[in-house]
């Protein structure tokens, strides 16, 4: 059984969680660090982030990792998260913008407009259909050669992390909101091989919790605006 939160349930859950989300750093930070190491951020000019939460990653990117001329656009379906992220990113002025989304793949975002598309701990709470939709939009929104960077909860790789995975799944199936709707999932098999070139893929285990780190380069010519 896979119990995925509807967009409305996810919105209510994350409106409630708000800034508590940042306490997940104990198992997320190591994987995010590995993700950033492979995203060639010093060459990035235009970064899009799906499910930006409190803006924690964006703040770090803008303060420490991106060139001064680089711009950031984040979306999130939780109005509370959007307001937290806007407040946190205010010191970056017009380099950063955060907008509320309806939870659907972002079809209204511009075509071939970004050189990075990032998502941290978001795909793991989406249905497979939504993940495929997000990947299709990422492909359309990225310029040729642009990078997709994804990390999130994933399947275990050793006895301890597999036990944690089973326990997490057990909980998620019974009380999805208790774990923010997130369940262990592997995104790599969902990435269309003809549209992407894998740049980096690894599993990172922290405190028994496994995360997948995936960076892929957009292949093919630029998408044409509809
Ligand atoms: C587990 S939190 C991760 C937040 C942040 N990326 C981080 O790593 O701290 C998931 C975030 O994705 C947002 N989210 C969930 N489903 C979404 C969807 N379908 N579209 C956009 N954002 C979504 C939630 O509101 C929440 O802020």
PDB file of C-alpha atoms and ligand atoms in Angstrom:
ATOM      1  CA  UNK A   1       0.000   0.000   0.000  1.00  0.00           C
ATOM      2  CA  UNK A   2       1.363   3.422  -0.856  1.00  0.00           C
ATOM      3  CA  UNK A   3      -0.457   6.233   0.889  1.00  0.00           C
ATOM      4  CA  UNK A   4       0.288   9.540  -0.755  1.00  0.00           C
ATOM      5  CA  UNK A   5      -1.094  12.792   0.637  1.00  0.00           C
ATOM      6  CA  UNK A   6      -3.392  14.696  -1.709  1.00  0.00           C
ATOM      7  CA  UNK A   7      -2.215  18.218  -2.548  1.00  0.00           C
ATOM      8  CA  UNK A   8      -4.761  19.613  -0.064  1.00  0.00           C
ATOM      9  CA  UNK A   9      -3.566  17.270   2.692  1.00  0.00           C
ATOM     10  CA  UNK A  10       0.072  18.135   1.930  1.00  0.00           C
ATOM     11  CA  UNK A  11      -0.775  21.861   2.072  1.00  0.00           C
ATOM     12  CA  UNK A  12      -2.468  21.467   5.472  1.00  0.00           C
ATOM     13  CA  UNK A  13       0.360  19.272   6.782  1.00  0.00           C
ATOM     14  CA  UNK A  14       3.124  21.702   5.785  1.00  0.00           C
ATOM     15  CA  UNK A  15       1.158  24.747   6.902  1.00  0.00           C
ATOM     16  CA  UNK A  16       1.183  23.026  10.314  1.00  0.00           C
ATOM     17  CA  UNK A  17       4.818  21.879  10.227  1.00  0.00           C
ATOM     18  CA  UNK A  18       6.173  25.304   9.197  1.00  0.00           C
ATOM     19  CA  UNK A  19       9.577  26.087  10.683  1.00  0.00           C
ATOM     20  CA  UNK A  20       9.744  22.666  12.435  1.00  0.00           C
ATOM     21  CA  UNK A  21      10.757  21.366   9.001  1.00  0.00           C
ATOM     22  CA  UNK A  22      14.263  22.684   9.618  1.00  0.00           C
ATOM     23  CA  UNK A  23      14.723  20.171  12.456  1.00  0.00           C
ATOM     24  CA  UNK A  24      14.975  17.402   9.815  1.00  0.00           C
ATOM     25  CA  UNK A  25      18.472  18.651   9.035  1.00  0.00           C
ATOM     26  CA  UNK A  26      20.026  15.881  11.160  1.00  0.00           C
ATOM     27  CA  UNK A  27      19.489  13.326   8.375  1.00  0.00           C
ATOM     28  CA  UNK A  28      19.017  15.675   5.396  1.00  0.00           C
ATOM     29  CA  UNK A  29      22.113  17.879   5.600  1.00  0.00           C
ATOM     30  CA  UNK A  30      24.703  15.301   4.539  1.00  0.00           C
ATOM     31  CA  UNK A  31      22.729  14.342   1.413  1.00  0.00           C
ATOM     32  CA  UNK A  32      22.032  17.992   0.540  1.00  0.00           C
ATOM     33  CA  UNK A  33      25.746  18.716   0.860  1.00  0.00           C
ATOM     34  CA  UNK A  34      26.520  15.878  -1.589  1.00  0.00           C
ATOM     35  CA  UNK A  35      23.843  17.182  -3.947  1.00  0.00           C
ATOM     36  CA  UNK A  36      25.269  20.703  -3.955  1.00  0.00           C
ATOM     37  CA  UNK A  37      28.774  19.367  -4.561  1.00  0.00           C
ATOM     38  CA  UNK A  38      27.614  17.942  -7.921  1.00  0.00           C
ATOM     39  CA  UNK A  39      25.357  20.750  -9.149  1.00  0.00           C
ATOM     40  CA  UNK A  40      28.127  23.005 -10.546  1.00  0.00           C
ATOM     41  CA  UNK A  41      26.598  25.937  -8.688  1.00  0.00           C
ATOM     42  CA  UNK A  42      29.434  28.354  -9.387  1.00  0.00           C
ATOM     43  CA  UNK A  43      28.340  28.272 -13.052  1.00  0.00           C
ATOM     44  CA  UNK A  44      24.611  28.629 -12.317  1.00  0.00           C
ATOM     45  CA  UNK A  45      22.724  31.801 -13.261  1.00  0.00           C
ATOM     46  CA  UNK A  46      19.077  30.879 -12.837  1.00  0.00           C
ATOM     47  CA  UNK A  47      17.960  28.372 -10.195  1.00  0.00           C
ATOM     48  CA  UNK A  48      14.478  26.941  -9.753  1.00  0.00           C
ATOM     49  CA  UNK A  49      13.508  25.018  -6.624  1.00  0.00           C
ATOM     50  CA  UNK A  50      10.417  22.866  -6.197  1.00  0.00           C
ATOM     51  CA  UNK A  51       9.043  22.718  -2.639  1.00  0.00           C
ATOM     52  CA  UNK A  52      11.394  25.297  -1.139  1.00  0.00           C
ATOM     53  CA  UNK A  53       9.952  24.920   2.383  1.00  0.00           C
ATOM     54  CA  UNK A  54      11.306  27.568   4.767  1.00  0.00           C
ATOM     55  CA  UNK A  55      13.887  28.768   2.223  1.00  0.00           C
ATOM     56  CA  UNK A  56      16.769  27.209   4.135  1.00  0.00           C
ATOM     57  CA  UNK A  57      18.512  25.779   1.081  1.00  0.00           C
ATOM     58  CA  UNK A  58      17.860  28.892  -0.993  1.00  0.00           C
ATOM     59  CA  UNK A  59      19.381  31.136   1.671  1.00  0.00           C
ATOM     60  CA  UNK A  60      22.516  29.010   1.719  1.00  0.00           C
ATOM     61  CA  UNK A  61      22.741  28.958  -2.062  1.00  0.00           C
ATOM     62  CA  UNK A  62      22.389  32.718  -2.371  1.00  0.00           C
ATOM     63  CA  UNK A  63      24.674  33.534   0.547  1.00  0.00           C
ATOM     64  CA  UNK A  64      27.439  31.020  -0.096  1.00  0.00           C
ATOM     65  CA  UNK A  65      27.256  29.022  -3.312  1.00  0.00           C
ATOM     66  CA  UNK A  66      25.836  30.993  -6.238  1.00  0.00           C
ATOM     67  CA  UNK A  67      27.565  33.786  -8.162  1.00  0.00           C
ATOM     68  CA  UNK A  68      26.293  37.270  -7.167  1.00  0.00           C
ATOM     69  CA  UNK A  69      24.422  37.676 -10.471  1.00  0.00           C
ATOM     70  CA  UNK A  70      22.550  34.371 -10.095  1.00  0.00           C
ATOM     71  CA  UNK A  71      18.819  34.488  -9.412  1.00  0.00           C
ATOM     72  CA  UNK A  72      16.575  32.075  -7.563  1.00  0.00           C
ATOM     73  CA  UNK A  73      12.882  31.207  -7.934  1.00  0.00           C
ATOM     74  CA  UNK A  74      11.196  28.816  -5.511  1.00  0.00           C
ATOM     75  CA  UNK A  75       7.674  27.459  -5.377  1.00  0.00           C
ATOM     76  CA  UNK A  76       5.781  25.715  -2.591  1.00  0.00           C
ATOM     77  CA  UNK A  77       2.171  24.672  -2.145  1.00  0.00           C
ATOM     78  CA  UNK A  78       2.029  25.716   1.522  1.00  0.00           C
ATOM     79  CA  UNK A  79       1.197  29.428   2.043  1.00  0.00           C
ATOM     80  CA  UNK A  80       2.851  29.286   5.475  1.00  0.00           C
ATOM     81  CA  UNK A  81       6.083  27.913   3.991  1.00  0.00           C
ATOM     82  CA  UNK A  82       5.957  30.593   1.285  1.00  0.00           C
ATOM     83  CA  UNK A  83       5.717  33.357   3.880  1.00  0.00           C
ATOM     84  CA  UNK A  84       8.566  31.860   5.951  1.00  0.00           C
ATOM     85  CA  UNK A  85      10.745  31.544   2.841  1.00  0.00           C
ATOM     86  CA  UNK A  86       9.957  35.096   1.681  1.00  0.00           C
ATOM     87  CA  UNK A  87      10.905  36.492   5.105  1.00  0.00           C
ATOM     88  CA  UNK A  88      14.136  34.481   5.190  1.00  0.00           C
ATOM     89  CA  UNK A  89      15.132  35.468   1.659  1.00  0.00           C
ATOM     90  CA  UNK A  90      14.198  39.154   1.957  1.00  0.00           C
ATOM     91  CA  UNK A  91      17.844  40.170   2.567  1.00  0.00           C
ATOM     92  CA  UNK A  92      18.669  38.869  -0.944  1.00  0.00           C
ATOM     93  CA  UNK A  93      16.341  41.447  -2.518  1.00  0.00           C
ATOM     94  CA  UNK A  94      15.309  40.815  -6.112  1.00  0.00           C
ATOM     95  CA  UNK A  95      17.756  37.923  -6.516  1.00  0.00           C
ATOM     96  CA  UNK A  96      15.125  35.701  -4.882  1.00  0.00           C
ATOM     97  CA  UNK A  97      11.426  35.169  -5.449  1.00  0.00           C
ATOM     98  CA  UNK A  98       9.075  32.643  -3.894  1.00  0.00           C
ATOM     99  CA  UNK A  99       5.594  31.889  -5.151  1.00  0.00           C
ATOM    100  CA  UNK A 100       2.721  29.721  -3.988  1.00  0.00           C
ATOM    101  CA  UNK A 101       1.801  26.791  -6.241  1.00  0.00           C
ATOM    102  CA  UNK A 102      -1.285  24.594  -6.544  1.00  0.00           C
ATOM    103  CA  UNK A 103       0.792  21.406  -6.100  1.00  0.00           C
ATOM    104  CA  UNK A 104       0.523  20.416  -9.760  1.00  0.00           C
ATOM    105  CA  UNK A 105       3.631  20.125 -11.962  1.00  0.00           C
ATOM    106  CA  UNK A 106       4.502  23.786 -12.710  1.00  0.00           C
ATOM    107  CA  UNK A 107       3.218  23.995 -16.301  1.00  0.00           C
ATOM    108  CA  UNK A 108       2.952  27.794 -16.228  1.00  0.00           C
ATOM    109  CA  UNK A 109       6.660  28.304 -15.488  1.00  0.00           C
ATOM    110  CA  UNK A 110       8.662  29.616 -18.469  1.00  0.00           C
ATOM    111  CA  UNK A 111      10.262  27.258 -20.996  1.00  0.00           C
ATOM    112  CA  UNK A 112      14.081  26.899 -21.218  1.00  0.00           C
ATOM    113  CA  UNK A 113      14.464  29.607 -18.571  1.00  0.00           C
ATOM    114  CA  UNK A 114      16.523  27.916 -15.827  1.00  0.00           C
ATOM    115  CA  UNK A 115      19.921  26.259 -15.680  1.00  0.00           C
ATOM    116  CA  UNK A 116      19.262  24.356 -12.425  1.00  0.00           C
ATOM    117  CA  UNK A 117      16.103  22.615 -11.195  1.00  0.00           C
ATOM    118  CA  UNK A 118      16.404  21.497  -7.567  1.00  0.00           C
ATOM    119  CA  UNK A 119      14.112  19.505  -5.288  1.00  0.00           C
ATOM    120  CA  UNK A 120      15.091  18.381  -1.779  1.00  0.00           C
ATOM    121  CA  UNK A 121      12.791  15.986   0.105  1.00  0.00           C
ATOM    122  CA  UNK A 122       9.786  16.744  -2.089  1.00  0.00           C
ATOM    123  CA  UNK A 123       9.596  13.899  -4.650  1.00  0.00           C
ATOM    124  CA  UNK A 124       9.353  11.448  -1.729  1.00  0.00           C
ATOM    125  CA  UNK A 125       5.914  12.762  -0.843  1.00  0.00           C
ATOM    126  CA  UNK A 126       4.530  12.882  -4.384  1.00  0.00           C
ATOM    127  CA  UNK A 127       2.638  10.191  -6.299  1.00  0.00           C
ATOM    128  CA  UNK A 128       4.588   8.487  -9.094  1.00  0.00           C
ATOM    129  CA  UNK A 129       2.349  10.287 -11.574  1.00  0.00           C
ATOM    130  CA  UNK A 130       3.271  13.666 -10.030  1.00  0.00           C
ATOM    131  CA  UNK A 131       6.984  12.761  -9.977  1.00  0.00           C
ATOM    132  CA  UNK A 132       6.865  11.938 -13.697  1.00  0.00           C
ATOM    133  CA  UNK A 133       4.990  15.200 -14.311  1.00  0.00           C
ATOM    134  CA  UNK A 134       7.584  17.207 -12.320  1.00  0.00           C
ATOM    135  CA  UNK A 135      10.427  15.555 -14.263  1.00  0.00           C
ATOM    136  CA  UNK A 136       8.728  16.422 -17.566  1.00  0.00           C
ATOM    137  CA  UNK A 137       8.335  20.059 -16.490  1.00  0.00           C
ATOM    138  CA  UNK A 138      11.939  20.163 -15.268  1.00  0.00           C
ATOM    139  CA  UNK A 139      13.023  19.037 -18.739  1.00  0.00           C
ATOM    140  CA  UNK A 140      10.905  21.706 -20.412  1.00  0.00           C
ATOM    141  CA  UNK A 141      12.006  24.490 -18.034  1.00  0.00           C
ATOM    142  CA  UNK A 142      15.737  23.759 -18.185  1.00  0.00           C
ATOM    143  CA  UNK A 143      18.034  25.033 -20.912  1.00  0.00           C
ATOM    144  CA  UNK A 144      19.889  22.318 -22.872  1.00  0.00           C
ATOM    145  CA  UNK A 145      22.738  21.125 -20.654  1.00  0.00           C
ATOM    146  CA  UNK A 146      20.971  22.392 -17.512  1.00  0.00           C
ATOM    147  CA  UNK A 147      21.131  20.282 -14.369  1.00  0.00           C
ATOM    148  CA  UNK A 148      18.418  18.538 -12.403  1.00  0.00           C
ATOM    149  CA  UNK A 149      19.373  18.002  -8.741  1.00  0.00           C
ATOM    150  CA  UNK A 150      17.140  15.835  -6.577  1.00  0.00           C
ATOM    151  CA  UNK A 151      17.521  14.395  -3.116  1.00  0.00           C
ATOM    152  CA  UNK A 152      15.012  12.699  -0.872  1.00  0.00           C
ATOM    153  CA  UNK A 153      14.177   9.728   1.302  1.00  0.00           C
ATOM    154  CA  UNK A 154      15.112   6.496  -0.358  1.00  0.00           C
ATOM    155  CA  UNK A 155      15.349   2.732   0.031  1.00  0.00           C
ATOM    156  CA  UNK A 156      17.964   1.352   2.439  1.00  0.00           C
ATOM    157  CA  UNK A 157      21.334  -0.048   1.439  1.00  0.00           C
ATOM    158  CA  UNK A 158      22.388  -2.169   4.467  1.00  0.00           C
ATOM    159  CA  UNK A 159      20.751  -4.035   7.364  1.00  0.00           C
ATOM    160  CA  UNK A 160      20.363  -0.979   9.611  1.00  0.00           C
ATOM    161  CA  UNK A 161      19.075   1.393   6.952  1.00  0.00           C
ATOM    162  CA  UNK A 162      16.723  -1.304   5.588  1.00  0.00           C
ATOM    163  CA  UNK A 163      15.259  -1.765   9.072  1.00  0.00           C
ATOM    164  CA  UNK A 164      14.778   1.994   9.403  1.00  0.00           C
ATOM    165  CA  UNK A 165      13.194   2.020   5.922  1.00  0.00           C
ATOM    166  CA  UNK A 166      10.695  -0.700   6.916  1.00  0.00           C
ATOM    167  CA  UNK A 167       9.832   1.107  10.160  1.00  0.00           C
ATOM    168  CA  UNK A 168       9.367   4.390   8.278  1.00  0.00           C
ATOM    169  CA  UNK A 169       7.149   2.717   5.679  1.00  0.00           C
ATOM    170  CA  UNK A 170       5.049   1.070   8.395  1.00  0.00           C
ATOM    171  CA  UNK A 171       4.469   4.467  10.004  1.00  0.00           C
ATOM    172  CA  UNK A 172       3.896   6.281   6.713  1.00  0.00           C
ATOM    173  CA  UNK A 173       1.233   3.802   5.618  1.00  0.00           C
ATOM    174  CA  UNK A 174      -0.700   4.252   8.895  1.00  0.00           C
ATOM    175  CA  UNK A 175      -0.087   7.907   9.749  1.00  0.00           C
ATOM    176  CA  UNK A 176       1.266   9.632   6.615  1.00  0.00           C
ATOM    177  CA  UNK A 177       0.986  13.125   8.090  1.00  0.00           C
ATOM    178  CA  UNK A 178       3.268  12.158  11.020  1.00  0.00           C
ATOM    179  CA  UNK A 179       6.163  11.827   8.583  1.00  0.00           C
ATOM    180  CA  UNK A 180       5.107  14.769   6.421  1.00  0.00           C
ATOM    181  CA  UNK A 181       3.720  12.300   3.874  1.00  0.00           C
ATOM    182  CA  UNK A 182       7.267  11.252   2.932  1.00  0.00           C
ATOM    183  CA  UNK A 183       8.139   7.631   2.148  1.00  0.00           C
ATOM    184  CA  UNK A 184      11.331   5.996   0.875  1.00  0.00           C
ATOM    185  CA  UNK A 185      11.393   5.998  -2.934  1.00  0.00           C
ATOM    186  CA  UNK A 186      13.984   5.667  -5.712  1.00  0.00           C
ATOM    187  CA  UNK A 187      13.688   8.405  -8.325  1.00  0.00           C
ATOM    188  CA  UNK A 188      16.360   7.099 -10.697  1.00  0.00           C
ATOM    189  CA  UNK A 189      14.131   4.420 -12.315  1.00  0.00           C
ATOM    190  CA  UNK A 190      11.560   7.140 -13.059  1.00  0.00           C
ATOM    191  CA  UNK A 191      14.004   9.329 -14.993  1.00  0.00           C
ATOM    192  CA  UNK A 192      13.478   8.888 -18.773  1.00  0.00           C
ATOM    193  CA  UNK A 193      16.880   7.719 -20.033  1.00  0.00           C
ATOM    194  CA  UNK A 194      16.579   9.310 -23.473  1.00  0.00           C
ATOM    195  CA  UNK A 195      15.936  12.766 -21.991  1.00  0.00           C
ATOM    196  CA  UNK A 196      18.651  12.905 -19.306  1.00  0.00           C
ATOM    197  CA  UNK A 197      22.322  12.022 -18.858  1.00  0.00           C
ATOM    198  CA  UNK A 198      23.110  10.852 -15.345  1.00  0.00           C
ATOM    199  CA  UNK A 199      25.898  12.979 -13.816  1.00  0.00           C
ATOM    200  CA  UNK A 200      25.908  11.656 -10.267  1.00  0.00           C
ATOM    201  CA  UNK A 201      23.952   9.075  -8.288  1.00  0.00           C
ATOM    202  CA  UNK A 202      24.515   7.831  -4.739  1.00  0.00           C
ATOM    203  CA  UNK A 203      22.795   6.780  -1.548  1.00  0.00           C
ATOM    204  CA  UNK A 204      23.738   8.628   1.639  1.00  0.00           C
ATOM    205  CA  UNK A 205      22.871   7.160   5.049  1.00  0.00           C
ATOM    206  CA  UNK A 206      22.659   9.402   8.118  1.00  0.00           C
ATOM    207  CA  UNK A 207      21.302   8.145  11.460  1.00  0.00           C
ATOM    208  CA  UNK A 208      20.049   5.037   9.639  1.00  0.00           C
ATOM    209  CA  UNK A 209      17.944   7.131   7.222  1.00  0.00           C
ATOM    210  CA  UNK A 210      18.804   6.671   3.535  1.00  0.00           C
ATOM    211  CA  UNK A 211      18.655   9.507   1.008  1.00  0.00           C
ATOM    212  CA  UNK A 212      19.102   9.263  -2.751  1.00  0.00           C
ATOM    213  CA  UNK A 213      21.221  11.959  -4.394  1.00  0.00           C
ATOM    214  CA  UNK A 214      20.680  12.319  -8.128  1.00  0.00           C
ATOM    215  CA  UNK A 215      22.095  14.866 -10.560  1.00  0.00           C
ATOM    216  CA  UNK A 216      21.231  14.589 -14.260  1.00  0.00           C
ATOM    217  CA  UNK A 217      21.958  16.764 -17.272  1.00  0.00           C
ATOM    218  CA  UNK A 218      19.120  17.721 -19.562  1.00  0.00           C
ATOM    219  CA  UNK A 219      19.659  16.186 -22.997  1.00  0.00           C
ATOM    220  CA  UNK A 220      18.140  17.239 -26.315  1.00  0.00           C
ATOM    221  CA  UNK A 221      17.357  20.595 -27.970  1.00  0.00           C
ATOM    222  CA  UNK A 222      15.600  23.438 -26.155  1.00  0.00           C
ATOM    223  CA  UNK A 223      11.876  22.954 -25.651  1.00  0.00           C
ATOM    224  CA  UNK A 224       9.691  25.307 -27.721  1.00  0.00           C
ATOM    225  CA  UNK A 225       7.255  27.516 -25.808  1.00  0.00           C
ATOM    226  CA  UNK A 226       3.670  26.316 -26.323  1.00  0.00           C
TER     227      UNK A 226
HETATM  228  C1  LIG B   1       9.708  17.736   3.444  1.00  0.00           C
HETATM  229  S1  LIG B   1       9.487  19.415   3.016  1.00  0.00           S
HETATM  230  C2  LIG B   1      11.078  19.863   2.360  1.00  0.00           C
HETATM  231  C3  LIG B   1      11.294  21.340   2.326  1.00  0.00           C
HETATM  232  C4  LIG B   1      12.672  21.780   1.810  1.00  0.00           C
HETATM  233  N1  LIG B   1      12.852  21.435   0.418  1.00  0.00           N
HETATM  234  C5  LIG B   1      13.763  21.195   2.671  1.00  0.00           C
HETATM  235  O1  LIG B   1      14.542  20.369   2.168  1.00  0.00           O
HETATM  236  O2  LIG B   1      13.838  21.548   3.852  1.00  0.00           O
HETATM  237  C6  LIG B   1       8.482  19.317   1.570  1.00  0.00           C
HETATM  238  C7  LIG B   1       8.074  20.683   1.035  1.00  0.00           C
HETATM  239  O3  LIG B   1       7.470  20.504  -0.240  1.00  0.00           O
HETATM  240  C8  LIG B   1       6.245  21.218  -0.276  1.00  0.00           C
HETATM  241  N2  LIG B   1       5.390  20.477  -1.213  1.00  0.00           N
HETATM  242  C9  LIG B   1       4.743  19.311  -1.001  1.00  0.00           C
HETATM  243  N3  LIG B   1       4.097  18.918  -2.101  1.00  0.00           N
HETATM  244  C10 LIG B   1       4.328  19.869  -3.039  1.00  0.00           C
HETATM  245  C11 LIG B   1       3.895  20.045  -4.389  1.00  0.00           C
HETATM  246  N4  LIG B   1       3.108  19.140  -4.992  1.00  0.00           N
HETATM  247  N5  LIG B   1       4.305  21.163  -5.056  1.00  0.00           N
HETATM  248  C12 LIG B   1       5.088  22.095  -4.443  1.00  0.00           C
HETATM  249  N6  LIG B   1       5.523  21.970  -3.160  1.00  0.00           N
HETATM  250  C13 LIG B   1       5.147  20.875  -2.477  1.00  0.00           C
HETATM  251  C14 LIG B   1       5.754  21.243   1.155  1.00  0.00           C
HETATM  252  O4  LIG B   1       4.861  22.309   1.403  1.00  0.00           O
HETATM  253  C15 LIG B   1       7.067  21.390   1.924  1.00  0.00           C
HETATM  254  O5  LIG B   1       7.442  22.735   2.076  1.00  0.00           O
END
